[in-house]
Coordinates of C-alpha atoms in Angstrom, one line a residue:
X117 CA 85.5 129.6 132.1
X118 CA 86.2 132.0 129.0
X119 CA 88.8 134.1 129.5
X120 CA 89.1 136.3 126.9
X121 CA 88.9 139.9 128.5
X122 CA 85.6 141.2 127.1
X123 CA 83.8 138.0 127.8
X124 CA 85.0 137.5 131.4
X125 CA 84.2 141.1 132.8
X126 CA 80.7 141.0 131.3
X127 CA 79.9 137.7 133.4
X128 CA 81.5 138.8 136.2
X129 CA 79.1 142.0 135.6
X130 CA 75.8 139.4 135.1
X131 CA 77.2 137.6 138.7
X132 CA 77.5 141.1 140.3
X133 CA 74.0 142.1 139.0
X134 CA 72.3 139.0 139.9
X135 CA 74.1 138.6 143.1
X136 CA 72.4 141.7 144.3
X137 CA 68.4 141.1 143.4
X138 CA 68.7 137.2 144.7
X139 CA 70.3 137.9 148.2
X140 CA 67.9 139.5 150.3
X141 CA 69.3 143.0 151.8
X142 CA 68.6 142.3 155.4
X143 CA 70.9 139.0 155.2
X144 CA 74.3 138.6 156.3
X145 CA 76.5 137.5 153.5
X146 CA 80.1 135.4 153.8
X147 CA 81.8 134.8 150.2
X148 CA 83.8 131.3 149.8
X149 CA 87.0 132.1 147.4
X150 CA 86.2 136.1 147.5
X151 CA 89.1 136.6 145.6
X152 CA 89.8 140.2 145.5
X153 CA 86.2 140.8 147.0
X154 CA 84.7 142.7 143.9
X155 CA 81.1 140.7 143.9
X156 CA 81.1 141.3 147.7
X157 CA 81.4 144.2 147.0
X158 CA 78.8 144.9 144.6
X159 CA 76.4 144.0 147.6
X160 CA 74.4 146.0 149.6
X161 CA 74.0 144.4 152.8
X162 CA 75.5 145.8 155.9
X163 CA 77.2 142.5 157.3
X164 CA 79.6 141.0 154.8
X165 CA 82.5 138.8 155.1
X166 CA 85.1 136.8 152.5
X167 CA 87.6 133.9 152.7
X168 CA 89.8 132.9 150.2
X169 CA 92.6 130.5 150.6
X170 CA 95.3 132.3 148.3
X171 CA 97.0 135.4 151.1
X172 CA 97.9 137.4 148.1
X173 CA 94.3 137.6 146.9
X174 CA 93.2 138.2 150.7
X175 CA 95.6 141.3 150.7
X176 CA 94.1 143.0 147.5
X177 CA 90.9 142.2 148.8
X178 CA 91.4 144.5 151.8
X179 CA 93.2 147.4 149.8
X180 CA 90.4 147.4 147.5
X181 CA 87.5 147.1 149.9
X182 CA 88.8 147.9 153.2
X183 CA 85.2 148.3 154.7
X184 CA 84.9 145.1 154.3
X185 CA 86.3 142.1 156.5
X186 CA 88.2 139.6 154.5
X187 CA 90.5 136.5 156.0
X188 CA 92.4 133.5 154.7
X189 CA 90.4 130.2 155.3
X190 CA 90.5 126.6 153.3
X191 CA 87.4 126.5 151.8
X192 CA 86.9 123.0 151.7
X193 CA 87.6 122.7 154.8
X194 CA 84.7 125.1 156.3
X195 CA 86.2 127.2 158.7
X196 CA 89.5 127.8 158.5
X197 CA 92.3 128.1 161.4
X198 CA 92.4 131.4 160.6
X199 CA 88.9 132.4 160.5
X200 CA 87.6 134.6 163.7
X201 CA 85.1 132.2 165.2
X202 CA 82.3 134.6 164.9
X203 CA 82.2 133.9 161.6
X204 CA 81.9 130.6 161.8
X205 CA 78.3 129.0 161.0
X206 CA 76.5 132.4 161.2
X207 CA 75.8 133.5 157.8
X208 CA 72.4 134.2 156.1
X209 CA 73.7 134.0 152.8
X210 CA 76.8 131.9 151.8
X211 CA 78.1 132.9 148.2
X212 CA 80.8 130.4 146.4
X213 CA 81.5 131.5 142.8
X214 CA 82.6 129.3 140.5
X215 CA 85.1 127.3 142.9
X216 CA 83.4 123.9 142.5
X217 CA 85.2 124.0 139.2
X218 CA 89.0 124.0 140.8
X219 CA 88.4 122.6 144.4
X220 CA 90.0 119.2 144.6
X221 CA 86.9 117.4 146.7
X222 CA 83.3 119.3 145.9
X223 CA 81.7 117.5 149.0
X224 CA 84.2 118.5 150.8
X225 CA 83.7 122.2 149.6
X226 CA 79.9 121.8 149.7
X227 CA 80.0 120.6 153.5
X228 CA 82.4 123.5 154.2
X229 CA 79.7 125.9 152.8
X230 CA 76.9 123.9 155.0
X231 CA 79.0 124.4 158.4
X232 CA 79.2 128.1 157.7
X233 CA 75.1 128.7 157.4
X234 CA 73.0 130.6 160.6
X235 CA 69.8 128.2 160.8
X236 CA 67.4 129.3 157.8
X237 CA 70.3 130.2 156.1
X238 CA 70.8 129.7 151.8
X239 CA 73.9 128.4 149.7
X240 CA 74.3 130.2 146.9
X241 CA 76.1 127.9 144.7
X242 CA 77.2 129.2 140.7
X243 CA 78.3 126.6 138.3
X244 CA 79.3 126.5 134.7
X245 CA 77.0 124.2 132.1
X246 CA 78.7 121.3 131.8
X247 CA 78.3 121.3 127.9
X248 CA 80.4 124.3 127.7
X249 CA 83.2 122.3 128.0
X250 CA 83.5 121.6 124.5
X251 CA 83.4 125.1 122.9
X252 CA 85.7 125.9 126.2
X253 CA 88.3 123.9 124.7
X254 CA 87.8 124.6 121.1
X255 CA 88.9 128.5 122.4
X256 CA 91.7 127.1 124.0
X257 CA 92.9 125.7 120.5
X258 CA 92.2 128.4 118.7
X259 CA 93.7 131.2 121.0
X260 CA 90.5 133.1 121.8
X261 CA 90.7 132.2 125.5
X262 CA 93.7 131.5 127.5
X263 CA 94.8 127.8 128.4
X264 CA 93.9 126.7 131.9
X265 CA 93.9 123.9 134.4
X266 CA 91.7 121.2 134.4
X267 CA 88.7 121.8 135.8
X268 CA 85.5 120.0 137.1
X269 CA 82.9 119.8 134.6
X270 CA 79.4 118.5 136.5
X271 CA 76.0 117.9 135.5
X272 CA 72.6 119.2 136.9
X273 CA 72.5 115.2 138.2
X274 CA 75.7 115.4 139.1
X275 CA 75.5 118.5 141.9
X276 CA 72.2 116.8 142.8
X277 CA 73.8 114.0 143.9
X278 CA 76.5 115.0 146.0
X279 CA 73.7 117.8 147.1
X280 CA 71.6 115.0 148.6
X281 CA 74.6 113.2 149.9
X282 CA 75.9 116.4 151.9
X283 CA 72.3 117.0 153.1
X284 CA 71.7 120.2 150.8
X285 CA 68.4 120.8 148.6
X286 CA 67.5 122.9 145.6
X287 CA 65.2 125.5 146.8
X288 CA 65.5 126.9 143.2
X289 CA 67.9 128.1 140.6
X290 CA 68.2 130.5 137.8
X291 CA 70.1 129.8 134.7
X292 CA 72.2 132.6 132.8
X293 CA 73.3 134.0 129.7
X294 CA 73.4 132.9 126.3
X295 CA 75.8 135.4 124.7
X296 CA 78.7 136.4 127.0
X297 CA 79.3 139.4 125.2
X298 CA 77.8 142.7 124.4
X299 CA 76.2 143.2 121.3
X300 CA 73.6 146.2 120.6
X301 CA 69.8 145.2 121.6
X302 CA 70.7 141.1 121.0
X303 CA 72.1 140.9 124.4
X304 CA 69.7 141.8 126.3
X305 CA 67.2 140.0 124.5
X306 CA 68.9 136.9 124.8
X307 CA 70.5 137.3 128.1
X308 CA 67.3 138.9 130.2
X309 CA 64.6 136.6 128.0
X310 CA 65.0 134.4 125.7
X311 CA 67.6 132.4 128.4
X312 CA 64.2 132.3 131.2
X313 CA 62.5 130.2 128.4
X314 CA 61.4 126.7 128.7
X315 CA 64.4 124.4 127.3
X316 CA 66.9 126.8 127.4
X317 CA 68.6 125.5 130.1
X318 CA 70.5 123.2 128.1
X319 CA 72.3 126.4 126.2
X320 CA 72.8 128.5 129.1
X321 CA 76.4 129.4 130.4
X322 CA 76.1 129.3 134.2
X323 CA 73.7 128.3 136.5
X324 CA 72.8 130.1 140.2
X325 CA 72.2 127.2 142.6
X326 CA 69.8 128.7 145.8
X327 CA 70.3 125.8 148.7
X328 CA 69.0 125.1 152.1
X329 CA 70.1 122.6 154.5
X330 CA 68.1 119.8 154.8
X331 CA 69.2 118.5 157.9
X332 CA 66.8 120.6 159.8
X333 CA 63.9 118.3 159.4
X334 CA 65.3 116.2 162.1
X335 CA 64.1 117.6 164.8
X336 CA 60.5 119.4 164.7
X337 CA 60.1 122.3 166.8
X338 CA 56.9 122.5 169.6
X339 CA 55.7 125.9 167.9
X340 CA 53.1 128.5 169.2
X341 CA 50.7 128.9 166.4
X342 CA 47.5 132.0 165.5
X343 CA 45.1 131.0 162.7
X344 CA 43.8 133.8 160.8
X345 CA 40.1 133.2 159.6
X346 CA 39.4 136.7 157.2
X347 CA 35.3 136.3 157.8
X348 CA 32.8 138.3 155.2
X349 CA 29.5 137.3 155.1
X350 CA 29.9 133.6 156.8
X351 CA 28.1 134.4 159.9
X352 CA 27.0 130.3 158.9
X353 CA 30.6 128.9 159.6
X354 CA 31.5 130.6 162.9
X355 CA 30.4 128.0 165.1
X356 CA 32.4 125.3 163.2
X357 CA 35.6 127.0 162.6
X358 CA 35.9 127.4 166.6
X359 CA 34.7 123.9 167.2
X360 CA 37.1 122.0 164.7
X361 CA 39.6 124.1 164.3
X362 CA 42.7 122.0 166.8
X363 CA 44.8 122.7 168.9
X364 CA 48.6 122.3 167.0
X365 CA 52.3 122.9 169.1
X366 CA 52.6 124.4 172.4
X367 CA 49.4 125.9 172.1
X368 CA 47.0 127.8 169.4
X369 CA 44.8 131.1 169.1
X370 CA 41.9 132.1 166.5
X371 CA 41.8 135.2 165.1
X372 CA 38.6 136.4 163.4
X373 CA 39.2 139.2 160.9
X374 CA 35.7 140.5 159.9
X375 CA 35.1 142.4 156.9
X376 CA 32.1 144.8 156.1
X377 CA 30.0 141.9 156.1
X378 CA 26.3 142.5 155.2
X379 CA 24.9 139.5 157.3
X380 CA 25.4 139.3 161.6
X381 CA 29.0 138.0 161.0
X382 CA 30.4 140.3 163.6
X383 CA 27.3 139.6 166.2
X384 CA 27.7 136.1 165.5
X385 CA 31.7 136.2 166.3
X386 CA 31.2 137.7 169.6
X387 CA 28.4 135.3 170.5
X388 CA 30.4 132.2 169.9
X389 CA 33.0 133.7 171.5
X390 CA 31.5 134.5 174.6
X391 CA 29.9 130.8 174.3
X392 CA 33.3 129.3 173.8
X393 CA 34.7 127.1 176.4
X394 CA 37.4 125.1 174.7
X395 CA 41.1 125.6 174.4
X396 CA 42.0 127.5 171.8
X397 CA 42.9 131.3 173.0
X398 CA 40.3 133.6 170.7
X399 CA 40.1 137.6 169.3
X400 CA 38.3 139.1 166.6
X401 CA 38.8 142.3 164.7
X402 CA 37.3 144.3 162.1
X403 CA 38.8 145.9 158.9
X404 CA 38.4 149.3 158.2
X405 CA 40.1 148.1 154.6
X406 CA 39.1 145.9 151.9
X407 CA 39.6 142.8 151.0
X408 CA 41.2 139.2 152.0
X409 CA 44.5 140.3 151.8
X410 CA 44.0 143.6 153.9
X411 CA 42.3 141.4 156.4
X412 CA 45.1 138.6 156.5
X413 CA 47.9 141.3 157.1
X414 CA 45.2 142.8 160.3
X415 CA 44.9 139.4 161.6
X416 CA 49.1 138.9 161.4
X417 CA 49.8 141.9 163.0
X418 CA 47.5 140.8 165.9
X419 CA 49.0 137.5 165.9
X420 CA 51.5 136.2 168.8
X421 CA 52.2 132.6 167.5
X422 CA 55.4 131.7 166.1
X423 CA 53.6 129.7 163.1
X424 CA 51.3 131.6 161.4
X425 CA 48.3 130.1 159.2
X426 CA 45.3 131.3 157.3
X427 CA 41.9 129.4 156.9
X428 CA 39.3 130.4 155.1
X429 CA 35.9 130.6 156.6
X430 CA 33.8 128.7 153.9
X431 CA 36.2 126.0 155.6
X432 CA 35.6 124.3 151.9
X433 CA 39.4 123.1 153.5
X434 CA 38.4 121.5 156.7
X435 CA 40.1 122.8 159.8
X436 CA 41.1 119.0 160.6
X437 CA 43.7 119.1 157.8
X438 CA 45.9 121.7 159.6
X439 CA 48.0 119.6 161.9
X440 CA 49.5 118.4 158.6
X441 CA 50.9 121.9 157.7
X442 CA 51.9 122.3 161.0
X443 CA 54.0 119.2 160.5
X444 CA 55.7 119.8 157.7
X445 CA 56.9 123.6 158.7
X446 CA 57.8 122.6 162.2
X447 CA 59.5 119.8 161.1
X448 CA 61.7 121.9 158.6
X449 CA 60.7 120.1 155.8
X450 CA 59.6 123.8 154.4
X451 CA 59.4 127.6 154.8
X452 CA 56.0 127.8 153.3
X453 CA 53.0 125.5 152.9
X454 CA 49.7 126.2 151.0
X455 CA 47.5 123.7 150.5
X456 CA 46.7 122.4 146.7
X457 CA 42.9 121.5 145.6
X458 CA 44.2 120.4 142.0
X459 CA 44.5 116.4 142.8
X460 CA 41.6 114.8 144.8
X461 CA 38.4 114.7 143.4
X462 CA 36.4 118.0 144.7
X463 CA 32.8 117.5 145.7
X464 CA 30.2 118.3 143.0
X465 CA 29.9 122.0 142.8
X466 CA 32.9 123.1 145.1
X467 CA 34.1 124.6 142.3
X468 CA 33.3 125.9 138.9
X469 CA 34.5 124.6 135.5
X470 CA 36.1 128.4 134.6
X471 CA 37.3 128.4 137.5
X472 CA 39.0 125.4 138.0
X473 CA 40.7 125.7 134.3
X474 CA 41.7 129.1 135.1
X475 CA 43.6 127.4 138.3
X476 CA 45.4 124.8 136.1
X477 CA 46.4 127.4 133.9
X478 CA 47.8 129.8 136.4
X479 CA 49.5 126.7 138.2
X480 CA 51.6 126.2 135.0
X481 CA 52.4 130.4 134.2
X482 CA 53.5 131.1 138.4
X483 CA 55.5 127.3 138.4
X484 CA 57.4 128.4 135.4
X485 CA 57.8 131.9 136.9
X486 CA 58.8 131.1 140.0
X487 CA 60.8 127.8 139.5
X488 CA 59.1 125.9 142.0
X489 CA 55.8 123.9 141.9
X490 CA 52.8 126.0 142.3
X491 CA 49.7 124.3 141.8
X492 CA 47.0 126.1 143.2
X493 CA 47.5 129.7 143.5
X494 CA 44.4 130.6 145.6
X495 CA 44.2 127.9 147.9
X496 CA 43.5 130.0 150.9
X497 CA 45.0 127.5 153.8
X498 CA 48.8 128.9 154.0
X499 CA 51.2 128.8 156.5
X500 CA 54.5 130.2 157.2
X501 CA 56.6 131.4 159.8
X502 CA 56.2 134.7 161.7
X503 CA 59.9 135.8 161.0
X504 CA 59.5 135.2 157.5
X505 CA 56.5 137.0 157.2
X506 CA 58.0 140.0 158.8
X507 CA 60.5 140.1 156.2
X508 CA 57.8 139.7 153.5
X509 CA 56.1 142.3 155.0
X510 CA 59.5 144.5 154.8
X511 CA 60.2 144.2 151.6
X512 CA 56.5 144.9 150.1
X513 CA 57.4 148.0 148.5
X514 CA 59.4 145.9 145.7
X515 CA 56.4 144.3 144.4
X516 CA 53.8 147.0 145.6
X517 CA 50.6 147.1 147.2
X518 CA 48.7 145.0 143.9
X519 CA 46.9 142.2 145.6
X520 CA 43.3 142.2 147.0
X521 CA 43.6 138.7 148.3
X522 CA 46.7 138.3 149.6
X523 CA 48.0 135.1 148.0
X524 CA 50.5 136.6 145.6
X525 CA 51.5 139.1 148.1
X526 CA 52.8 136.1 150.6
X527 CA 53.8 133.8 147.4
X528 CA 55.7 136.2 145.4
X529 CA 57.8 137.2 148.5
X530 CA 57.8 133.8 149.5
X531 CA 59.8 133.7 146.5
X532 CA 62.0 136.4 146.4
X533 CA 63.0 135.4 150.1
X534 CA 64.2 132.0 148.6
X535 CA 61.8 129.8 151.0
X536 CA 61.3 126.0 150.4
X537 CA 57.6 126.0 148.9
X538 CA 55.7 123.2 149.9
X539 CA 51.9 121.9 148.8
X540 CA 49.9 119.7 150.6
X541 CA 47.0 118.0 149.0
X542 CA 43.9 119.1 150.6
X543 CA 40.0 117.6 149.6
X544 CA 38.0 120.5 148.4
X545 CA 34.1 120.9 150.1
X546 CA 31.3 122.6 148.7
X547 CA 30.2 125.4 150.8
X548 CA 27.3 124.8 152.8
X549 CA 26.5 128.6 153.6
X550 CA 27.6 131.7 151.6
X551 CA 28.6 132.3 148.2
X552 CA 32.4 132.8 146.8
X553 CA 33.5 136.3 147.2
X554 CA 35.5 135.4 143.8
X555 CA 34.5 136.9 140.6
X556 CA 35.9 134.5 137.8
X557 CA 36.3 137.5 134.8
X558 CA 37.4 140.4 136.7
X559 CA 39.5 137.9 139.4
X560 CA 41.1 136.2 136.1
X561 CA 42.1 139.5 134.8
X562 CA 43.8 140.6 137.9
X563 CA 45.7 137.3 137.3
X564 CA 47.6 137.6 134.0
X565 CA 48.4 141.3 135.7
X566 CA 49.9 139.7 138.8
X567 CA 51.5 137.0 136.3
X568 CA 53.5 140.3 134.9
X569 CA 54.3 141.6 137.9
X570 CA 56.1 138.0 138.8
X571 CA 57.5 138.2 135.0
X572 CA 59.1 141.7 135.6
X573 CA 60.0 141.5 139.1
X574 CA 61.1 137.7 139.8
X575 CA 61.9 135.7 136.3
X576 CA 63.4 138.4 133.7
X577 CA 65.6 140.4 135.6

């Protein structure tokens, strides 16, 4: 770690800053080696906690920040003797800053952090580039940074591996800084930019590890689950979607969401309704807004399942396939699940050639934005949990109200959330009544401006 007095506060300034955008405000957050508690500080949510194993440091943490709670516990250890039991294995948002440099045993540090998680909870691990160690040393000899202990060096490969061994996973990580100091207009262009870049990872300084605990795949939960069909103009694929849409968990409902339709899609709903006599539990509402996304957010708030899915009523995704999101997200294999049209072979005419290149190229801009695999963007079938969605739903303001369709609006905060995205390969149909409600030039456009809004509020901060 550079030590030399100008270098060290700035990072310590760049951990405070990014700290505070990557931990959601509504989590509760325990610090592993607080120290004297200045990046807890720097946080705004209301429930914060931090353990450090030095006494000394524990007592200036307290002086200093005496609103917040701070007690001596053995990091590697997970819960200390001394810790109040409350704290143990409760926390939204576990912080450890730079100690898998000094800690004796990692995995014993990383299953510490593990023990201490609430379920859903995130590790939010920070680690030095292991080819710093060179110029680290070469600062040593030359007196620009003070001599210090022997420290852990690791590879990306090498936290993998004891990551997979403790039961941890990468949701996703940001890399940090190029130029640890401040210099007029270069740093920020190096240090917000040009260190987001494709292949700059291998220059970077530090690196923000965001992880969840794998473990809870083991045992898949019996769910409750609403489907949200947003219905305009497709009075032609009622009748299917309540015939083949399944019944998934401890039981399902179907929400119709009709919007200004110009055909009898609303007649039609209440007929088949009316006709239905199978086991899924149905309503139906209508939209006195505009668009898929408003109608998405009407259906949710009408929802009661604890699993909540959207399927589009061209059902060019066939109903069938969604026991296999259910799956995955009640298993706890992932947060959110969209399905991805981009790898089986689609049915002549399902969908256009602009189209489909305008896919492939937004799967590449949002997977390089938001550091996870993204390959189809508007693949309407998407699932997530209610709880999740509520927080989504919360925290809307921060991107603001810029999506007609609703996909970026549940990706983005998806995102910001730190959810394990998943995609599940999904055979695309051609319609067989209707026309798309997509319009490829003035849809495409909306695109690069909702790529901006990711770049701006999610990758260069």
């Amino acid at each position: 770690m550079p030590a030399h007095a100008g270098a060290r506060d700035f990072l310590y300034e760049d951990m405070k800053q990014a700290f505070s955008r990557i931990v959601p405000a509504d989590a509760s957050v325990l610090e592993v080696g607080c120290g004297e508690g200045d990046l807890l500080a720097a946080l705004p949510n209301t429930r914060r906690m931090g353990i450090d194993y030095l006494p000394d440091a524990i007592e200036r943490a307290r002086a200093r920040h005496p609103d917040i709670s701070f007690e001596v516990g053995d990091a590697t250890a997970g819960a200390g003797a001394r810790i109040e039991p409350a704290a143990s294995g409760a926390w939204d948002a576990v912080i450890c800053d730079r100690l898998c440099h000094s800690v004796l045993d990692i995995k014993a540090l990383l299953t510490g952090l593990k023990r201490q998680m609430a379920p859903g909870g995130r590790v939010y691990l920070t680690a030095f580039n292991y080819l710093w160690e060179l110029p680290v040393r070469l600062a040593e000899m030359t007196g620009w940074k003070r001599p210090a202990p022997t420290s852990n060096w690791l590879s990306d490969s090498d936290f993998r591996n004891l990551f997979d061994i403790v039961g941890l996973e990468v949701v996703r990580y940001e890399d940090r800084v190029l130029l640890p100091l401040e210099v007029p207009a270069l740093t920020p262009a190096l240090n917000r930019y040009l260190v987001r870049a494709p292949g700059m990872s291998v220059v970077s300084l530090y690196r923000i590890y965001i992880l969840r605990d794998r473990g809870s795949a083991v045992a898949p939960r019996r769910a409750t689950v609403s489907v949200i069909v947003p219905t305009r103009n497709e009075a032609g694929n009622v009748a299917a979607a309540l015939a083949r849409t399944p019944v998934m968990g401890s039981g399902t409902e179907l929400i119709f969401v009709e919007g200004h339709s110009s055909d009898d899609t609303w007649a039609t709903i209440q007929a088949e309704m009316a006709r239905y006599k199978g086991p899924l539990k149905l309503s139906a509402y209508q939209q006195t807004g505009k668009g898929k996304g408003d109608a998405v957010r009407l259906g949710f708030s009408k929802a009661s399942g604890d699993i909540l899915m959207i399927l589009d009523a061209d059902l060019t995704v066939p109903p069938e396939d969604l026991p296999g999101f259910y799956d995955v997200i009640a298993s706890g294999l992932a947060d959110y699940v969209q399905g991805t049209r981009m790898i089986y072979p689609m049915e002549p005419g399902a969908m256009r050639f602009f189209n489909k290149l305008g896919n492939v190229a937004f799967s590449q801009i949002f997977t390089y934005l938001l550091q996870q695999p993204i390959k189809d963007t508007l693949c309407g079938t998407k699932v997530l949990w209610r709880r999740d969605y509520e927080r989504i739903a919360a925290a809307r303001s921060y991107f603001g109200d810029f999506d007609p369709f609703g996909d970026f609006d549940l990706i983005f905060g998806a995102a910001r959330l730190n959810l394990k995205i998943v995609e599940i390969p999904v055979r695309y149909r051609e319609r067989t009544y209707g026309t798309t409600n997509i319009d490829r030039w003035r849809h495409g456009l909306l695109l690069l401006r909702m790529s901006a809004i990711a770049a701006r509020k999610i990758k260069f901060v």
